[in-house]
């Protein structure tokens, strides 16, 4: 019965059978993903109970949003789950880049230096920082930037980092997930080690972790190993697929107060900001997030098992530990990226009949192809794939509100590549023998 359903939905039999083998090989990994989600589920649940989330919290306010109990309580729930003193969680944060820009500009002043000890930051931050010239960049405001690249094997350049810290160094930014790079994503424990090293050299430094795509993929978060701020987007993991918009910053009261002032206005801070009608979705999405994230992790594990067996380089490799929900696959050509994305798009519940094409996107230097047929526009906790059209033609795959959907999307991506001759019958046959 199951096989017939897949065949009737465009999956060739050999692709389906390969998928079944790949899935079977992942039994233990899937069990571990479920265990992490179980722990995080209880964390979120107990924070909601402790903070007395009640029906009144779900209503929302308009106008100035003074005394918005639901908004203030949600911020306390986030702070408790992430083990921080405070948090900003607002629909007024338009995206992850905005949340990061707020956290940075609130905590850096003219004459300060920003340091990235983990190489180039995410593409859109280049303009925020001023690595690429942009109006209102930190550079325009007199904040300098220094970067220490990772060593060729993806590890930290301890000596280089030590040498880069100076009297101006005020804030250190660490990106947990790889972004559009082929470097590894960092574990919470690696991040903790890096923070300890840096704070040992200069205790007064503020450390911010770009936590995008990392939330709930491990048992702990970077805020539990010394980060002063962790930052992310609500249309990624912590929104659980239900948050329609928004971002969060969780951290020390000192840093978060400044973020509130930067986001609204100095002197006004956190007391304003009407939550309108979105609070139910923000609460319910956060509640579902550990389970949804586990589904996305299973999709990533399945993608790497499948495509690595077919001979494509995957980061992380199939056998590696996961620290985010992103799976990159080096597809080695623009055509293969387009076919892969066509499969993901065709598997979507919304806009399934559209064909994704590469296009210039504000904030990115190269053309980008994006496949997503999401209930929330651009949501990348929903099944999606994207990537800049440049060497090594790597596609970044993520999300899936359910594991079943992620599996179907990945099988359809392979079916599309197979149809176009970008994956050969020999490759499928050889891959089958590897499981
Ligand atoms: C998604 C992401 C961001 C922010 O992106 P937005 O599209 O602005 O939400 C920043 N850093 C990393 C590592 C990301 O994955």
Short mmCIF file of C-alpha atoms and ligand atoms in Angstrom, two decimals:
data_model
loop_
_atom_site.label_atom_id
_atom_site.label_comp_id
_atom_site.label_asym_id
_atom_site.label_seq_id
_atom_site.Cartn_x
_atom_site.Cartn_y
_atom_site.Cartn_z
CA UNK A 1 0.00 0.00 0.00
CA UNK A 2 2.70 2.48 1.06
CA UNK A 3 4.78 1.78 -2.06
CA UNK A 4 1.78 2.27 -4.34
CA UNK A 5 1.07 5.65 -2.78
CA UNK A 6 4.64 6.81 -3.44
CA UNK A 7 4.63 5.45 -7.00
CA UNK A 8 1.35 7.22 -7.73
CA UNK A 9 2.94 10.48 -6.51
CA UNK A 10 5.85 10.49 -8.93
CA UNK A 11 8.49 8.44 -7.13
CA UNK A 12 10.11 5.75 -9.35
CA UNK A 13 10.27 2.33 -7.70
CA UNK A 14 14.10 2.23 -7.50
CA UNK A 15 14.13 5.64 -5.79
CA UNK A 16 11.46 4.51 -3.32
CA UNK A 17 13.35 1.31 -2.47
CA UNK A 18 16.60 3.21 -1.97
CA UNK A 19 14.75 5.56 0.39
CA UNK A 20 13.39 2.65 2.44
CA UNK A 21 16.90 1.26 2.87
CA UNK A 22 18.31 4.63 3.84
CA UNK A 23 15.54 5.15 6.40
CA UNK A 24 16.11 1.73 7.98
CA UNK A 25 19.79 2.51 8.44
CA UNK A 26 18.88 5.57 10.53
CA UNK A 27 16.89 3.87 13.29
CA UNK A 28 19.26 4.74 16.13
CA UNK A 29 19.81 8.30 14.94
CA UNK A 30 16.07 8.88 14.79
CA UNK A 31 15.68 7.52 18.31
CA UNK A 32 18.29 10.00 19.56
CA UNK A 33 16.48 12.89 17.81
CA UNK A 34 13.28 11.84 19.57
CA UNK A 35 15.05 11.75 22.92
CA UNK A 36 16.40 15.30 22.49
CA UNK A 37 12.95 16.50 21.54
CA UNK A 38 11.46 14.81 24.61
CA UNK A 39 13.85 16.67 26.91
CA UNK A 40 13.21 20.01 25.20
CA UNK A 41 9.46 19.45 25.18
CA UNK A 42 9.48 19.16 28.96
CA UNK A 43 11.67 22.26 29.24
CA UNK A 44 9.17 24.33 27.27
CA UNK A 45 6.16 22.87 29.05
CA UNK A 46 7.53 23.51 32.52
CA UNK A 47 8.49 27.10 31.63
CA UNK A 48 4.92 27.74 30.49
CA UNK A 49 3.53 26.27 33.71
CA UNK A 50 5.99 28.11 35.94
CA UNK A 51 5.10 31.45 34.34
CA UNK A 52 1.36 30.82 34.66
CA UNK A 53 0.54 31.07 30.98
CA UNK A 54 -3.24 31.49 30.92
CA UNK A 55 -6.01 32.17 28.42
CA UNK A 56 -5.56 35.91 28.93
CA UNK A 57 -1.99 35.65 27.65
CA UNK A 58 -3.26 34.62 24.24
CA UNK A 59 -5.44 37.66 23.59
CA UNK A 60 -2.98 40.41 22.64
CA UNK A 61 -3.19 44.19 22.61
CA UNK A 62 -3.32 47.03 20.09
CA UNK A 63 -2.10 50.63 20.10
CA UNK A 64 0.90 51.19 22.35
CA UNK A 65 0.62 47.71 23.78
CA UNK A 66 1.11 48.89 27.35
CA UNK A 67 0.59 46.09 29.90
CA UNK A 68 0.58 43.36 27.28
CA UNK A 69 0.65 40.43 29.71
CA UNK A 70 0.83 37.80 26.99
CA UNK A 71 3.86 39.42 25.38
CA UNK A 72 5.68 39.94 28.67
CA UNK A 73 4.95 36.38 29.83
CA UNK A 74 6.13 34.91 26.53
CA UNK A 75 9.42 36.77 26.97
CA UNK A 76 9.79 35.20 30.43
CA UNK A 77 9.00 31.75 29.02
CA UNK A 78 11.75 32.14 26.41
CA UNK A 79 14.18 33.40 29.05
CA UNK A 80 13.46 30.38 31.27
CA UNK A 81 13.75 27.82 28.47
CA UNK A 82 17.04 29.32 27.32
CA UNK A 83 18.20 29.80 30.95
CA UNK A 84 18.74 33.55 30.58
CA UNK A 85 17.75 36.55 32.69
CA UNK A 86 15.65 38.19 30.01
CA UNK A 87 14.44 37.99 26.43
CA UNK A 88 12.96 40.05 23.62
CA UNK A 89 10.41 38.02 21.64
CA UNK A 90 8.41 40.17 19.29
CA UNK A 91 6.58 40.16 15.99
CA UNK A 92 8.16 43.59 15.41
CA UNK A 93 11.48 41.86 14.79
CA UNK A 94 11.06 41.32 11.08
CA UNK A 95 13.54 38.47 10.52
CA UNK A 96 16.71 36.86 11.86
CA UNK A 97 18.94 39.50 10.30
CA UNK A 98 16.91 42.22 12.03
CA UNK A 99 17.23 40.46 15.40
CA UNK A 100 21.00 40.19 14.92
CA UNK A 101 21.24 43.82 13.79
CA UNK A 102 19.33 44.93 16.90
CA UNK A 103 21.51 42.85 19.23
CA UNK A 104 24.70 44.18 17.64
CA UNK A 105 23.80 47.85 17.30
CA UNK A 106 22.32 47.94 20.81
CA UNK A 107 25.54 46.69 22.35
CA UNK A 108 28.24 48.36 20.25
CA UNK A 109 29.21 52.04 20.39
CA UNK A 110 31.46 54.18 18.17
CA UNK A 111 35.09 53.18 18.69
CA UNK A 112 34.20 49.59 19.66
CA UNK A 113 35.38 46.60 17.68
CA UNK A 114 33.32 43.56 16.71
CA UNK A 115 35.15 40.25 16.36
CA UNK A 116 34.07 37.11 14.53
CA UNK A 117 36.39 34.26 15.58
CA UNK A 118 34.61 31.77 13.30
CA UNK A 119 35.21 33.29 9.87
CA UNK A 120 32.81 35.09 7.62
CA UNK A 121 29.36 35.71 9.09
CA UNK A 122 26.06 34.95 7.35
CA UNK A 123 25.68 36.76 4.01
CA UNK A 124 23.11 39.35 5.15
CA UNK A 125 25.30 40.41 8.07
CA UNK A 126 27.96 41.65 5.68
CA UNK A 127 25.89 44.80 5.10
CA UNK A 128 24.84 45.08 8.73
CA UNK A 129 28.51 45.09 9.75
CA UNK A 130 29.74 47.05 6.71
CA UNK A 131 31.96 44.33 5.21
CA UNK A 132 30.01 45.27 2.10
CA UNK A 133 29.22 49.01 2.15
CA UNK A 134 25.67 49.82 3.14
CA UNK A 135 23.80 52.79 4.54
CA UNK A 136 23.43 52.59 8.35
CA UNK A 137 25.99 49.80 8.71
CA UNK A 138 27.92 49.48 11.96
CA UNK A 139 30.97 50.66 10.04
CA UNK A 140 29.19 53.94 9.20
CA UNK A 141 28.65 54.43 12.93
CA UNK A 142 32.34 53.97 13.67
CA UNK A 143 32.33 50.32 14.79
CA UNK A 144 35.28 48.40 13.36
CA UNK A 145 35.26 44.72 12.48
CA UNK A 146 37.84 42.01 12.71
CA UNK A 147 37.59 38.39 11.62
CA UNK A 148 39.63 35.28 12.33
CA UNK A 149 39.04 32.55 9.79
CA UNK A 150 38.65 28.92 10.74
CA UNK A 151 41.59 26.66 10.03
CA UNK A 152 41.33 24.59 6.82
CA UNK A 153 39.97 21.62 8.79
CA UNK A 154 37.13 23.76 10.18
CA UNK A 155 38.58 24.09 13.70
CA UNK A 156 39.16 27.32 15.67
CA UNK A 157 42.42 29.22 15.13
CA UNK A 158 43.16 29.65 18.85
CA UNK A 159 46.40 31.56 18.30
CA UNK A 160 44.81 33.87 15.72
CA UNK A 161 41.84 34.54 18.00
CA UNK A 162 44.10 35.39 20.92
CA UNK A 163 46.05 37.83 18.74
CA UNK A 164 42.87 39.47 17.41
CA UNK A 165 41.48 40.41 20.83
CA UNK A 166 42.57 43.94 21.72
CA UNK A 167 41.56 46.89 23.91
CA UNK A 168 38.78 47.86 21.46
CA UNK A 169 37.21 44.39 21.26
CA UNK A 170 33.74 44.83 22.75
CA UNK A 171 31.54 42.15 21.24
CA UNK A 172 32.28 38.70 19.84
CA UNK A 173 29.83 37.13 17.40
CA UNK A 174 29.73 33.37 16.96
CA UNK A 175 27.55 31.78 14.31
CA UNK A 176 26.42 28.31 15.37
CA UNK A 177 25.07 27.12 12.03
CA UNK A 178 27.15 27.05 8.88
CA UNK A 179 24.97 29.43 6.82
CA UNK A 180 25.78 29.31 3.11
CA UNK A 181 29.22 27.82 3.71
CA UNK A 182 30.59 24.30 3.61
CA UNK A 183 32.19 24.62 7.06
CA UNK A 184 30.88 22.49 9.95
CA UNK A 185 28.24 23.84 12.32
CA UNK A 186 29.40 24.08 15.92
CA UNK A 187 28.16 22.07 18.87
CA UNK A 188 27.07 23.86 22.02
CA UNK A 189 30.05 22.35 23.78
CA UNK A 190 32.50 23.66 21.15
CA UNK A 191 30.90 27.09 21.46
CA UNK A 192 31.27 26.90 25.25
CA UNK A 193 34.94 26.10 24.92
CA UNK A 194 35.46 29.06 22.56
CA UNK A 195 33.58 31.44 24.88
CA UNK A 196 35.63 30.32 27.90
CA UNK A 197 38.86 30.87 25.95
CA UNK A 198 37.82 34.37 24.87
CA UNK A 199 36.49 35.44 28.28
CA UNK A 200 39.64 34.19 29.89
CA UNK A 201 41.63 36.61 27.72
CA UNK A 202 39.14 39.48 28.09
CA UNK A 203 36.40 38.96 30.71
CA UNK A 204 34.54 42.20 29.88
CA UNK A 205 33.73 41.12 26.34
CA UNK A 206 30.09 40.47 25.35
CA UNK A 207 29.48 37.26 23.41
CA UNK A 208 26.56 36.93 21.04
CA UNK A 209 25.66 33.64 19.36
CA UNK A 210 23.72 33.63 16.10
CA UNK A 211 21.54 30.67 17.08
CA UNK A 212 19.56 30.47 13.81
CA UNK A 213 18.57 26.85 13.02
CA UNK A 214 20.25 25.55 16.17
CA UNK A 215 17.41 25.81 18.70
CA UNK A 216 16.35 22.46 20.20
CA UNK A 217 18.74 20.37 18.11
CA UNK A 218 20.70 19.58 21.28
CA UNK A 219 19.84 19.23 24.95
CA UNK A 220 21.32 22.62 25.80
CA UNK A 221 21.63 26.05 24.16
CA UNK A 222 24.69 28.34 23.85
CA UNK A 223 23.20 30.62 26.54
CA UNK A 224 23.94 27.80 29.02
CA UNK A 225 27.66 27.85 28.22
CA UNK A 226 28.45 31.53 28.63
CA UNK A 227 26.84 33.39 25.71
CA UNK A 228 25.53 36.79 26.83
CA UNK A 229 22.97 36.83 24.00
CA UNK A 230 21.53 34.19 21.68
CA UNK A 231 19.58 35.35 18.66
CA UNK A 232 17.21 33.72 16.20
CA UNK A 233 14.23 33.91 13.90
CA UNK A 234 10.69 32.77 14.68
CA UNK A 235 10.14 31.51 11.15
CA UNK A 236 12.86 28.98 11.86
CA UNK A 237 12.99 26.40 14.71
CA UNK A 238 11.50 28.22 17.73
CA UNK A 239 8.38 29.34 15.85
CA UNK A 240 7.48 25.69 15.34
CA UNK A 241 6.01 26.50 11.94
CA UNK A 242 3.12 28.41 13.51
CA UNK A 243 4.73 31.79 14.26
CA UNK A 244 3.77 34.03 11.32
CA UNK A 245 6.72 36.42 11.83
CA UNK A 246 9.16 37.61 14.49
CA UNK A 247 12.51 37.09 16.13
CA UNK A 248 14.02 36.70 19.58
CA UNK A 249 17.08 37.72 21.56
CA UNK A 250 17.62 36.01 24.93
CA UNK A 251 20.41 36.95 27.31
CA UNK A 252 21.60 38.95 30.26
CA UNK A 253 19.33 41.72 31.55
CA UNK A 254 22.02 44.28 30.76
CA UNK A 255 22.21 43.30 27.08
CA UNK A 256 18.49 42.70 26.64
CA UNK A 257 17.44 46.06 28.14
CA UNK A 258 19.61 47.75 25.53
CA UNK A 259 18.05 45.59 22.79
CA UNK A 260 14.58 46.74 23.92
CA UNK A 261 15.71 50.38 23.74
CA UNK A 262 17.21 49.87 20.29
CA UNK A 263 14.15 48.00 18.98
CA UNK A 264 11.59 50.57 20.17
CA UNK A 265 13.14 53.81 21.47
CA UNK A 266 15.57 54.93 24.19
CA UNK A 267 13.62 55.53 27.39
CA UNK A 268 10.58 53.63 26.13
CA UNK A 269 12.06 50.15 25.80
CA UNK A 270 10.04 47.06 26.47
CA UNK A 271 6.87 48.73 27.70
CA UNK A 272 5.53 49.32 24.20
CA UNK A 273 4.82 47.01 21.28
CA UNK A 274 1.31 45.73 20.64
CA UNK A 275 1.29 42.01 19.99
CA UNK A 276 -1.93 42.27 17.94
CA UNK A 277 -3.28 38.80 17.21
CA UNK A 278 -0.14 36.70 16.97
CA UNK A 279 0.43 35.50 20.54
CA UNK A 280 -1.43 32.17 20.30
CA UNK A 281 0.74 31.23 17.35
CA UNK A 282 3.94 32.29 19.11
CA UNK A 283 3.09 30.26 22.22
CA UNK A 284 1.77 27.23 20.39
CA UNK A 285 4.64 27.31 17.91
CA UNK A 286 7.21 27.39 20.72
CA UNK A 287 5.37 24.50 22.37
CA UNK A 288 5.53 22.43 19.17
CA UNK A 289 9.06 23.49 18.27
CA UNK A 290 10.97 20.59 19.89
CA UNK A 291 8.88 18.03 17.97
CA UNK A 292 8.95 19.98 14.72
CA UNK A 293 12.71 20.44 15.04
CA UNK A 294 13.14 16.67 15.56
CA UNK A 295 11.19 16.05 12.34
CA UNK A 296 13.46 18.47 10.51
CA UNK A 297 16.53 16.77 11.99
CA UNK A 298 15.28 13.43 10.68
CA UNK A 299 14.88 15.01 7.24
CA UNK A 300 18.48 16.24 7.39
CA UNK A 301 19.74 12.82 8.46
CA UNK A 302 17.80 11.15 5.67
CA UNK A 303 19.08 13.65 3.07
CA UNK A 304 22.71 13.05 3.98
CA UNK A 305 22.32 9.27 4.10
CA UNK A 306 20.63 9.26 0.70
CA UNK A 307 22.83 11.73 -1.16
CA UNK A 308 26.13 10.61 0.36
CA UNK A 309 25.38 7.06 -0.81
CA UNK A 310 24.78 8.51 -4.29
CA UNK A 311 28.27 10.01 -4.25
CA UNK A 312 27.58 13.66 -3.38
CA UNK A 313 29.61 15.38 -0.65
CA UNK A 314 27.37 16.22 2.28
CA UNK A 315 28.04 18.60 5.19
CA UNK A 316 27.53 17.32 7.80
CA UNK A 317 28.42 13.83 6.57
CA UNK A 318 25.83 11.14 7.22
CA UNK A 319 27.66 9.73 10.23
CA UNK A 320 28.35 13.08 11.94
CA UNK A 321 26.60 14.59 14.96
CA UNK A 322 24.02 17.32 14.24
CA UNK A 323 24.10 20.81 15.68
CA UNK A 324 21.48 22.43 13.44
CA UNK A 325 18.78 21.40 10.98
CA UNK A 326 20.71 22.41 7.85
CA UNK A 327 21.97 19.83 5.41
CA UNK A 328 24.17 20.97 2.58
CA UNK A 329 24.72 18.78 -0.42
CA UNK A 330 27.27 19.63 -3.08
CA UNK A 331 25.30 19.01 -6.27
CA UNK A 332 28.16 20.20 -8.51
CA UNK A 333 26.01 22.01 -11.12
CA UNK A 334 23.38 24.71 -11.47
CA UNK A 335 21.11 22.22 -13.31
CA UNK A 336 21.23 19.79 -10.41
CA UNK A 337 20.39 22.60 -7.95
CA UNK A 338 17.39 23.57 -10.09
CA UNK A 339 16.16 19.95 -10.38
CA UNK A 340 16.56 19.36 -6.64
CA UNK A 341 14.61 22.53 -5.85
CA UNK A 342 11.94 21.59 -8.39
CA UNK A 343 11.38 18.38 -6.41
CA UNK A 344 11.12 20.16 -3.07
CA UNK A 345 8.72 22.72 -4.53
CA UNK A 346 6.58 20.06 -6.22
CA UNK A 347 6.25 18.28 -2.86
CA UNK A 348 4.88 21.37 -1.10
CA UNK A 349 1.33 21.78 0.24
CA UNK A 350 1.22 25.39 -1.06
CA UNK A 351 2.45 26.63 -4.48
CA UNK A 352 3.37 23.09 -5.52
CA UNK A 353 2.80 23.87 -9.21
CA UNK A 354 5.42 26.67 -9.28
CA UNK A 355 8.95 26.15 -10.62
CA UNK A 356 11.71 27.86 -8.62
CA UNK A 357 14.30 29.83 -10.63
CA UNK A 358 17.54 31.53 -9.50
CA UNK A 359 17.14 35.26 -8.79
CA UNK A 360 19.00 38.19 -7.18
CA UNK A 361 17.81 38.73 -3.55
CA UNK A 362 18.46 41.85 -1.43
CA UNK A 363 21.27 41.25 1.07
CA UNK A 364 22.92 38.47 -0.95
CA UNK A 365 25.84 38.95 -3.37
CA UNK A 366 25.08 35.99 -5.70
CA UNK A 367 21.89 34.86 -7.38
CA UNK A 368 19.94 32.55 -5.08
CA UNK A 369 17.50 29.74 -5.84
CA UNK A 370 14.83 29.05 -3.23
CA UNK A 371 12.24 26.32 -3.10
CA UNK A 372 9.51 26.59 -0.51
CA UNK A 373 5.81 26.08 -0.69
CA UNK A 374 5.18 27.20 2.82
CA UNK A 375 2.14 28.24 4.86
CA UNK A 376 4.29 31.09 6.20
CA UNK A 377 6.08 32.91 3.40
CA UNK A 378 9.84 32.23 3.46
CA UNK A 379 9.56 29.99 6.52
CA UNK A 380 12.55 27.68 6.55
CA UNK A 381 11.38 25.42 9.37
CA UNK A 382 8.94 24.32 6.68
CA UNK A 383 10.34 22.06 3.97
CA UNK A 384 12.65 24.22 1.89
CA UNK A 385 15.87 24.24 -0.06
CA UNK A 386 17.99 27.12 -1.20
CA UNK A 387 21.47 28.11 -2.13
CA UNK A 388 23.54 30.74 -3.89
CA UNK A 389 24.46 29.87 -7.48
CA UNK A 390 28.21 29.61 -7.05
CA UNK A 391 30.89 26.94 -6.60
CA UNK A 392 30.53 24.21 -5.35
CA UNK A 393 26.84 24.45 -6.25
CA UNK A 394 25.75 23.35 -2.82
CA UNK A 395 22.09 23.18 -1.98
CA UNK A 396 21.06 23.88 1.61
CA UNK A 397 18.13 21.77 2.60
CA UNK A 398 16.14 22.28 5.78
CA UNK A 399 12.87 21.88 7.55
CA UNK A 400 9.75 19.87 7.15
CA UNK A 401 6.91 20.39 9.61
CA UNK A 402 6.61 16.62 9.67
CA UNK A 403 9.22 13.96 8.98
CA UNK A 404 6.87 12.29 6.48
CA UNK A 405 6.75 15.44 4.42
CA UNK A 406 10.54 15.85 4.50
CA UNK A 407 10.95 12.27 3.30
CA UNK A 408 8.57 12.70 0.39
CA UNK A 409 10.22 16.00 -0.62
CA UNK A 410 13.65 14.41 -0.65
CA UNK A 411 12.50 11.41 -2.67
CA UNK A 412 10.86 13.75 -5.17
CA UNK A 413 14.05 15.85 -5.41
CA UNK A 414 15.94 12.69 -6.29
CA UNK A 415 13.23 11.63 -8.73
CA UNK A 416 13.57 14.97 -10.56
CA UNK A 417 17.35 14.64 -10.80
CA UNK A 418 16.96 11.04 -11.97
CA UNK A 419 14.43 12.07 -14.64
CA UNK A 420 16.88 14.64 -16.04
CA UNK A 421 19.81 12.21 -16.09
CA UNK A 422 21.61 14.14 -13.33
CA UNK A 423 21.60 10.94 -11.28
CA UNK A 424 22.13 7.70 -13.23
CA UNK A 425 20.63 4.21 -12.71
CA UNK A 426 24.17 3.01 -11.82
CA UNK A 427 24.40 5.60 -9.06
CA UNK A 428 21.07 4.41 -7.61
CA UNK A 429 22.17 0.78 -7.86
CA UNK A 430 25.55 1.46 -6.22
CA UNK A 431 23.88 3.51 -3.49
CA UNK A 432 21.45 0.66 -2.72
CA UNK A 433 24.37 -1.66 -2.10
CA UNK A 434 25.78 0.68 0.56
CA UNK A 435 22.96 0.17 3.05
C1 LIG B 1 18.65 32.50 8.54
C2 LIG B 1 19.89 32.96 9.16
C3 LIG B 1 20.07 34.29 9.53
C4 LIG B 1 19.04 35.36 9.35
O1 LIG B 1 18.32 35.26 8.21
P1 LIG B 1 16.90 35.93 7.95
O2 LIG B 1 16.58 35.43 6.60
O3 LIG B 1 17.09 37.39 8.00
O4 LIG B 1 15.94 35.46 8.98
C5 LIG B 1 21.25 34.62 10.15
N1 LIG B 1 22.19 33.70 10.39
C6 LIG B 1 22.05 32.42 10.06
C7 LIG B 1 23.13 31.44 10.35
C8 LIG B 1 20.90 32.01 9.43
O5 LIG B 1 20.75 30.72 9.11
#
